[in-house]
Coordinates of C-alpha atoms and ligand atoms in Angstrom, one line a residue:
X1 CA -26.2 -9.6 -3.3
X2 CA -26.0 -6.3 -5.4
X3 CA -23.6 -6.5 -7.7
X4 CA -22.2 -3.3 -9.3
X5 CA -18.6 -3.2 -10.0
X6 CA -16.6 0.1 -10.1
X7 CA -12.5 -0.6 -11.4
X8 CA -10.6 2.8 -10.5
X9 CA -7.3 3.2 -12.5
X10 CA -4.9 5.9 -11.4
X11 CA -3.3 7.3 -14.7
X12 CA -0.2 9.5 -14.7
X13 CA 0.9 10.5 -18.4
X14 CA -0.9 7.3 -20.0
X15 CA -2.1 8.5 -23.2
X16 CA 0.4 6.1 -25.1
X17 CA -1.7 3.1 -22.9
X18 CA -5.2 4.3 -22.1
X19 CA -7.2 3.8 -25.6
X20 CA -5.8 -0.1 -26.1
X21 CA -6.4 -0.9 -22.2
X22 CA -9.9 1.2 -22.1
X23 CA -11.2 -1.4 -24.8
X24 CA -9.3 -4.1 -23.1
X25 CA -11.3 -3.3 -19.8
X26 CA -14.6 -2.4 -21.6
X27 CA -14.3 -5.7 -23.1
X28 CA -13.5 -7.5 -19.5
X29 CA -16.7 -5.7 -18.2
X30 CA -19.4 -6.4 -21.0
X31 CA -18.6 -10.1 -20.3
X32 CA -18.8 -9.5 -16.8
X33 CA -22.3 -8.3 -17.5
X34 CA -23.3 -10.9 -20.4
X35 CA -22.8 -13.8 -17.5
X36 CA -24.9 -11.6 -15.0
X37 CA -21.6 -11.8 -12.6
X38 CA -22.2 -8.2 -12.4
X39 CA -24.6 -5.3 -12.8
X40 CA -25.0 -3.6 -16.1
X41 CA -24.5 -0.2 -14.0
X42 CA -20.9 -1.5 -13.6
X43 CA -18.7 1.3 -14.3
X44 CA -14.7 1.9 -15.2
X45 CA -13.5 5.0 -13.5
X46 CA -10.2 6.7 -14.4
X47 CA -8.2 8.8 -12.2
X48 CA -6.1 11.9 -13.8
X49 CA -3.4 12.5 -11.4
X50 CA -2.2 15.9 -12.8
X51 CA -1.1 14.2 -16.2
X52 CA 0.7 17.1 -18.5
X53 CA 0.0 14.8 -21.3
X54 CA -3.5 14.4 -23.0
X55 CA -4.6 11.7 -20.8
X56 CA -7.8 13.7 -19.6
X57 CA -9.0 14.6 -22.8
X58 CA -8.5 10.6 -23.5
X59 CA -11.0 10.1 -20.4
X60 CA -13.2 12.9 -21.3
X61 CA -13.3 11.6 -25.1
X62 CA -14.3 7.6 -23.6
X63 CA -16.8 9.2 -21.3
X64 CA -18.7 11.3 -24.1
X65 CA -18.2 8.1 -26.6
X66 CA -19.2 5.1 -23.8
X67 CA -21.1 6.0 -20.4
X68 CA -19.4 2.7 -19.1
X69 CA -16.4 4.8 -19.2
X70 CA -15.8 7.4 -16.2
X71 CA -13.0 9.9 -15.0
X72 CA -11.9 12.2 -12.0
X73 CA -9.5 15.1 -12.7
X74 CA -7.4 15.4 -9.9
X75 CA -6.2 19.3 -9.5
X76 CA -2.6 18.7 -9.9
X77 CA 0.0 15.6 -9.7
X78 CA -0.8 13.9 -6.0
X79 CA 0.9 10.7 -6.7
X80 CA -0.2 7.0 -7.1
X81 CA -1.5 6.4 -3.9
X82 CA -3.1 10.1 -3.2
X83 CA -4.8 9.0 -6.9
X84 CA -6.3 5.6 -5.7
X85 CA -7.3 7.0 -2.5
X86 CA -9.7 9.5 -4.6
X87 CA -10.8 7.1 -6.9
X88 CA -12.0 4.6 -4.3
X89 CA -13.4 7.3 -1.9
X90 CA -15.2 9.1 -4.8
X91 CA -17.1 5.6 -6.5
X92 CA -17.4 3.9 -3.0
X93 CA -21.0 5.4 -2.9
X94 CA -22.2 3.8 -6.2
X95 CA -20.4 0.4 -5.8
X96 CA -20.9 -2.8 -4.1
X97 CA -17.4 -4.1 -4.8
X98 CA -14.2 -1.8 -6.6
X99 CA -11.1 -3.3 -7.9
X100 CA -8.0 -1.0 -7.9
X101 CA -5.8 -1.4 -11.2
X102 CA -2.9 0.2 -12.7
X103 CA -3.1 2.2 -16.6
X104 CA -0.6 0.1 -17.7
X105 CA -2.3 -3.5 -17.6
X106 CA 0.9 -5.0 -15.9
X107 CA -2.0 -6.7 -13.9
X108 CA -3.5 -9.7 -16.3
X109 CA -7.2 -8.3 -16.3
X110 CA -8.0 -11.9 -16.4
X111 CA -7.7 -12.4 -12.4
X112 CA -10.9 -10.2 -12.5
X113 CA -13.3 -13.3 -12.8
X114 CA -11.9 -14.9 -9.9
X115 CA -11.9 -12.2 -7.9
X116 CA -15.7 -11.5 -8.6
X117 CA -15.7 -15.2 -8.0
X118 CA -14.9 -14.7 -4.6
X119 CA -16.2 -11.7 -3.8
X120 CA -19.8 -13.1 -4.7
X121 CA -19.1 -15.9 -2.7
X122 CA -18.8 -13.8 0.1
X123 CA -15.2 -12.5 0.7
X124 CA -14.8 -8.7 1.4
X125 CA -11.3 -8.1 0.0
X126 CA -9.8 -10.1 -2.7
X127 CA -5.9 -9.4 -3.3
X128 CA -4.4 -9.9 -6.7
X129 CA -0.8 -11.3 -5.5
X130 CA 2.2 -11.8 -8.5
X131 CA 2.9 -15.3 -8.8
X132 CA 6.0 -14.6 -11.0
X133 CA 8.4 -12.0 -12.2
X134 CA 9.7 -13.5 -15.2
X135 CA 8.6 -10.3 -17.4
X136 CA 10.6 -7.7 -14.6
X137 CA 13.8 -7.0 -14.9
X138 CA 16.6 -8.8 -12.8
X139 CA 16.9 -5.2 -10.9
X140 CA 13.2 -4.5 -10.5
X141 CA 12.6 -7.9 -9.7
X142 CA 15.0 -7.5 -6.6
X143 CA 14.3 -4.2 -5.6
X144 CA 10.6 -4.8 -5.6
X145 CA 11.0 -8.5 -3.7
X146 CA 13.8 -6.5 -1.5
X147 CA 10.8 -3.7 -0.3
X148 CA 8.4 -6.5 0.8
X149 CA 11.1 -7.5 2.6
X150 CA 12.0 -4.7 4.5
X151 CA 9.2 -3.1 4.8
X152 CA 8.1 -6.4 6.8
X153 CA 10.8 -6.0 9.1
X154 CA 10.2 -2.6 9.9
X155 CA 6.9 -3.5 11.2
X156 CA 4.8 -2.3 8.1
X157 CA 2.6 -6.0 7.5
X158 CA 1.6 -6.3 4.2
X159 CA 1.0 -8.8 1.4
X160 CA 4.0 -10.5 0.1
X161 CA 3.9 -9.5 -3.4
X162 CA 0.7 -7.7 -3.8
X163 CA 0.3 -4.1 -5.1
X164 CA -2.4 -2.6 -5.5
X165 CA -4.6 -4.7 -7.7
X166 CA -7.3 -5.6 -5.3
X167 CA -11.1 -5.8 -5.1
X168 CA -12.6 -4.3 -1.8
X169 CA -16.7 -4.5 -1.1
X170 CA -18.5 -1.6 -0.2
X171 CA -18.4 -2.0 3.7
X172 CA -14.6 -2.5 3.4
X173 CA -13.9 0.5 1.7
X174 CA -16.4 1.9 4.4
X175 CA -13.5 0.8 7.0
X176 CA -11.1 2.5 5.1
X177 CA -12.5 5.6 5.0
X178 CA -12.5 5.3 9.2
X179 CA -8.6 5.9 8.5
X180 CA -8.4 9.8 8.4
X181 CA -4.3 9.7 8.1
X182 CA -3.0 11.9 5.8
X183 CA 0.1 9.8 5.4
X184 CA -1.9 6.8 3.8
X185 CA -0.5 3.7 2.5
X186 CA -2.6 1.7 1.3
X187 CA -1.4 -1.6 1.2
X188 CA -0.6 -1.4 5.2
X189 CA -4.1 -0.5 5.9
X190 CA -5.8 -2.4 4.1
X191 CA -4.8 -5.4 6.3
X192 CA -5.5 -3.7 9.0
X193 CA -9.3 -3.1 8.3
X194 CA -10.1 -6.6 8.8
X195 CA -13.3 -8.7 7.7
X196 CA -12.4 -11.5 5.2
X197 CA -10.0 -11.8 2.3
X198 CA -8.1 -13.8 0.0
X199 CA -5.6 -13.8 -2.5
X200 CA -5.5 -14.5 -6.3
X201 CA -2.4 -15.7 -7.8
X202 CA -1.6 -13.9 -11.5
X203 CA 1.1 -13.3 -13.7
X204 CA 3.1 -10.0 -14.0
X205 CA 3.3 -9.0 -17.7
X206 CA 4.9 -6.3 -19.5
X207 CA 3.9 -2.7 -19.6
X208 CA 2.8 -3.0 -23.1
X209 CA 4.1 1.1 -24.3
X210 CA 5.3 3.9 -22.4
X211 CA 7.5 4.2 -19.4
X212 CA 7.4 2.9 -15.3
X213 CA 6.3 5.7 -13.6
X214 CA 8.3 4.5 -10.6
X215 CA 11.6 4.7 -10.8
X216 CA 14.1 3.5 -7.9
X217 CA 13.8 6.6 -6.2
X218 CA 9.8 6.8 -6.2
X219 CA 9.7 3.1 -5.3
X220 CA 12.1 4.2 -2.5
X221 CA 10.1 7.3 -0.9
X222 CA 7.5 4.3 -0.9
X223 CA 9.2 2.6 1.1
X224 CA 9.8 5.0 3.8
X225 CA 6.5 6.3 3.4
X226 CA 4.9 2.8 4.0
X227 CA 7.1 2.2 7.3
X228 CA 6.9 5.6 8.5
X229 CA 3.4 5.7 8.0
X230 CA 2.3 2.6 9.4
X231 CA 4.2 1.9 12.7
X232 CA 6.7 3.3 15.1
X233 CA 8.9 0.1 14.7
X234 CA 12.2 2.1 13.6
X235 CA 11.8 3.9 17.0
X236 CA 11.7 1.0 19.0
X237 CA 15.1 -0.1 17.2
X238 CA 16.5 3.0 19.1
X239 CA 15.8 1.7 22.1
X240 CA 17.2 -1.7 21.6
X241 CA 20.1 -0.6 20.1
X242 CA 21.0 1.6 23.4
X243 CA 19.7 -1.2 25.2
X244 CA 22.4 -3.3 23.5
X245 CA 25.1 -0.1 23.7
X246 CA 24.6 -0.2 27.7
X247 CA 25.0 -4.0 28.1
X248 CA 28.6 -3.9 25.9
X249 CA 29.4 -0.8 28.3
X250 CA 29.3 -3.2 31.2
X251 CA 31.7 -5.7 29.8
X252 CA 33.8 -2.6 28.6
X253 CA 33.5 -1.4 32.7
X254 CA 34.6 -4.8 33.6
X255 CA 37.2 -5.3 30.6
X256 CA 38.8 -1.7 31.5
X257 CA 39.1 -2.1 34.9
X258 CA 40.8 -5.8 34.4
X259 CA 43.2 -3.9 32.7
X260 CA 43.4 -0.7 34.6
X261 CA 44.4 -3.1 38.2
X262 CA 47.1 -5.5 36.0
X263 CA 48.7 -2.5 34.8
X264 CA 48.3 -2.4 31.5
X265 CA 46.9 0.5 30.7
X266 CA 48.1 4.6 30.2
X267 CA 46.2 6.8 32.6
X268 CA 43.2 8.1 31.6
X269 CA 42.4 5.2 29.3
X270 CA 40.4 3.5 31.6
X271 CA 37.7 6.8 32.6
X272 CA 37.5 7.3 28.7
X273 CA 36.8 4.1 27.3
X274 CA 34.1 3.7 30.3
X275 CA 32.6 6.7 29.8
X276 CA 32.4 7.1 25.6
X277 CA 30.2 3.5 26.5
X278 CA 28.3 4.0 29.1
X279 CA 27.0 7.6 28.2
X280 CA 26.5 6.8 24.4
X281 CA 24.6 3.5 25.3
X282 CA 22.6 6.3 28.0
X283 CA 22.2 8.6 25.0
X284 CA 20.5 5.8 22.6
X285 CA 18.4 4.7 25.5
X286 CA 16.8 7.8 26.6
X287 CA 16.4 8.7 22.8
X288 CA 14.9 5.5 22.8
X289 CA 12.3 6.4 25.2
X290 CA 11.3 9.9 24.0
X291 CA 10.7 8.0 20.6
X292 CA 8.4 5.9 22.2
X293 CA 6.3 8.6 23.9
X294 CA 6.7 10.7 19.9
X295 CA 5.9 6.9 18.7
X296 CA 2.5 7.5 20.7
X297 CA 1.5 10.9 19.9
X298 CA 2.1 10.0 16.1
X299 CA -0.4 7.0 16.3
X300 CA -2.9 9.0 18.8
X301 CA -3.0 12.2 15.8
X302 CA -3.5 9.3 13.7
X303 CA -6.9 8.9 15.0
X304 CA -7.4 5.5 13.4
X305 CA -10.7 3.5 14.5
X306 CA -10.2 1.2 17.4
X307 CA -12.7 -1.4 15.6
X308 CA -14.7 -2.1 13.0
X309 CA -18.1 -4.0 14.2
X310 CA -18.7 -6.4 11.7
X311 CA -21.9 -8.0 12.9
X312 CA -23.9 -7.6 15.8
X313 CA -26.0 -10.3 17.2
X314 CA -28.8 -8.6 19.8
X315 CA -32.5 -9.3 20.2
X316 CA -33.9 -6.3 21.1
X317 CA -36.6 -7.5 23.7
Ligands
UDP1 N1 0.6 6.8 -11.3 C1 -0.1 7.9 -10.8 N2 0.6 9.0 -10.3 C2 1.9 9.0 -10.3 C3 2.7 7.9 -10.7 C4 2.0 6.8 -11.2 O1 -1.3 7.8 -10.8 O2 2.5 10.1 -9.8 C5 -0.1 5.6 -11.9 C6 0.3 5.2 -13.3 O3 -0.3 5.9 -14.2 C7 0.0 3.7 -13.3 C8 0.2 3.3 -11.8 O4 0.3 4.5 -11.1 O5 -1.4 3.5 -13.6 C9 1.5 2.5 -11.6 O6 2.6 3.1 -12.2 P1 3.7 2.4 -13.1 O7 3.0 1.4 -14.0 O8 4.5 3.4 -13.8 O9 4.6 1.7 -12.0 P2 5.3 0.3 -12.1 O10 4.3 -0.7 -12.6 O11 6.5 0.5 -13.0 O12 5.8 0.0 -10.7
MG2 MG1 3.3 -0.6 -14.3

């Protein structure tokens, strides 16, 4: 198996990080390469998302200094995702396996050897999955455990506790380049594309200097992004919930006019309580099913593939 190993690292204003987690990762890599895990063409490719700091001249300065060291200069600020996107679209011609990382070494670089490990033993996409938070604070901790959650409700499947450190081999990033969306998130997709995977369990440090570059709000628009983008689940909540609306209107039918005949009642109660039920539960409903035709159209402009052949057993005569 060909072995080359491409990491792409999104950077956003990292020039207080990238010098200390460039050697960090050069060092990773030579070792890589002294065990012959991996190819000496192995390379580490950062991605300038529109930084207004110096972090492109810090990738152009590794680059002149270390041909391990690599760089793409986005035009301007496309955020995180837009960023790993064009790193792993731009390297997937030179790689046989890439591993997505963020600037900030959060991710323990140390789950690398496994998940070379398992990527030479076969497995297409390795996922690097936080097997604590004890470094996050109390409120990013929830939030971040609070997103998995929701975003699994709403019908966006994804890894519990995995961002984006993963390794993907060539013919899986193949798959994901069949996804033409423009409203991509990554870590729904990449499910979705299929062949085999497996998880590698690492600790969560520190970002060791500067700031999070995702705030509540950013991790937020995330969030709506990822369900949005993946599925048409909050549409079909519409149509339960009208669903649900029209069933209460019936008991409300029978419940006014047990009133209405016993008397009990002013006149014109009984029309108006029926009729606020009945036609808002109609309301929800119908909305319900336009949203499911929209729901439709939004997946068909999608375009996504309908498979992804894996292998293909024929003798030809
Ligand atoms: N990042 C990026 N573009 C942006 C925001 C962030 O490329 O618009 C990068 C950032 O440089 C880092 C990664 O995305 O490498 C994750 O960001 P951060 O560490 O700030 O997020 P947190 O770990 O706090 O969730
Ligand atoms: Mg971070």
């Amino acid at each position: 198996m060909e072995n080359i190993l491409y990491l792409v690292i999104p950077c956003y204003n990292e020039e207080e990080v990238l010098p200390e987690t460039a050697s960090r990762l050069g060092e990773k890599v030579n070792s890589l390469i002294r065990q012959s895990k991996i190819d000496e063409r192995s390379r580490i490719i950062f991605i300038n998302d529109g930084s207004k700091d110096h972090t492109w001249e810090i990738i152009r300065a590794l680059h002149e200094k270390d041909r391990m060291f690599g760089g793409i200069n986005l035009s301007r600020n496309r955020g995180h995702q837009n960023a790993l996107l064009a790193g792993l679209m731009t390297v997937r011609e030179y790689a046989d396996a890439v591993i997505s990382m963020d600037a900030d070494l959060q991710d323990d670089i140390n789950a690398i050897d496994e998940m070379i490990d398992k990527y030479l033993s076969g497995t297409d996409i390795v996922y690097g999955v936080r097997s604590s938070r004890k470094r996050d604070t109390l409120f990013k901790k929830a939030t971040a455990e609070g997103f998995y959650k929701i975003m699994n409700a709403m019908g966006a499947n994804t890894v519990f506790n995995h961002a984006d450190y993963r390794l993907m081999s060539r013919r899986a990033l193949e798959g994901l380049a069949e996804y033409g969306e423009v409203n991509l998130f990554l870590r729904g997709i990449v499910p979705m594309i299929g062949y085999s995977a497996d998880i590698v369990y690492y600790e969560r440090g520190e970002r060791f200097a500067g700031e999070s570059k995702y705030p509540l709000g950013k991790m937020l628009s995330l969030a709506v992004e990822g369900v949005t983008s993946l599925s048409t689940k909050p549409l079909r909540l519409i149509t339960g919930l009208g669903f649900l609306i029209f069933i209460v209107s019936i008991g409300m039918l029978i419940y006014s006019l047990v009133r209405h005949f016993t008397g009990a009642t002013i006149v014109g109660w009984t029309t108006l309580m029926v009729s606020i039920w009945a036609i808002g539960g109609l309301i929800l409903l119908s909305l319900g099913v336009v949203g499911e035709y929209i729901g439709k159209i939004y997946l068909e402009t999608k375009a996504r593939p309908r498979f992804i052949v894996e292998e293909f057993l024929n003798e030809k005569e």
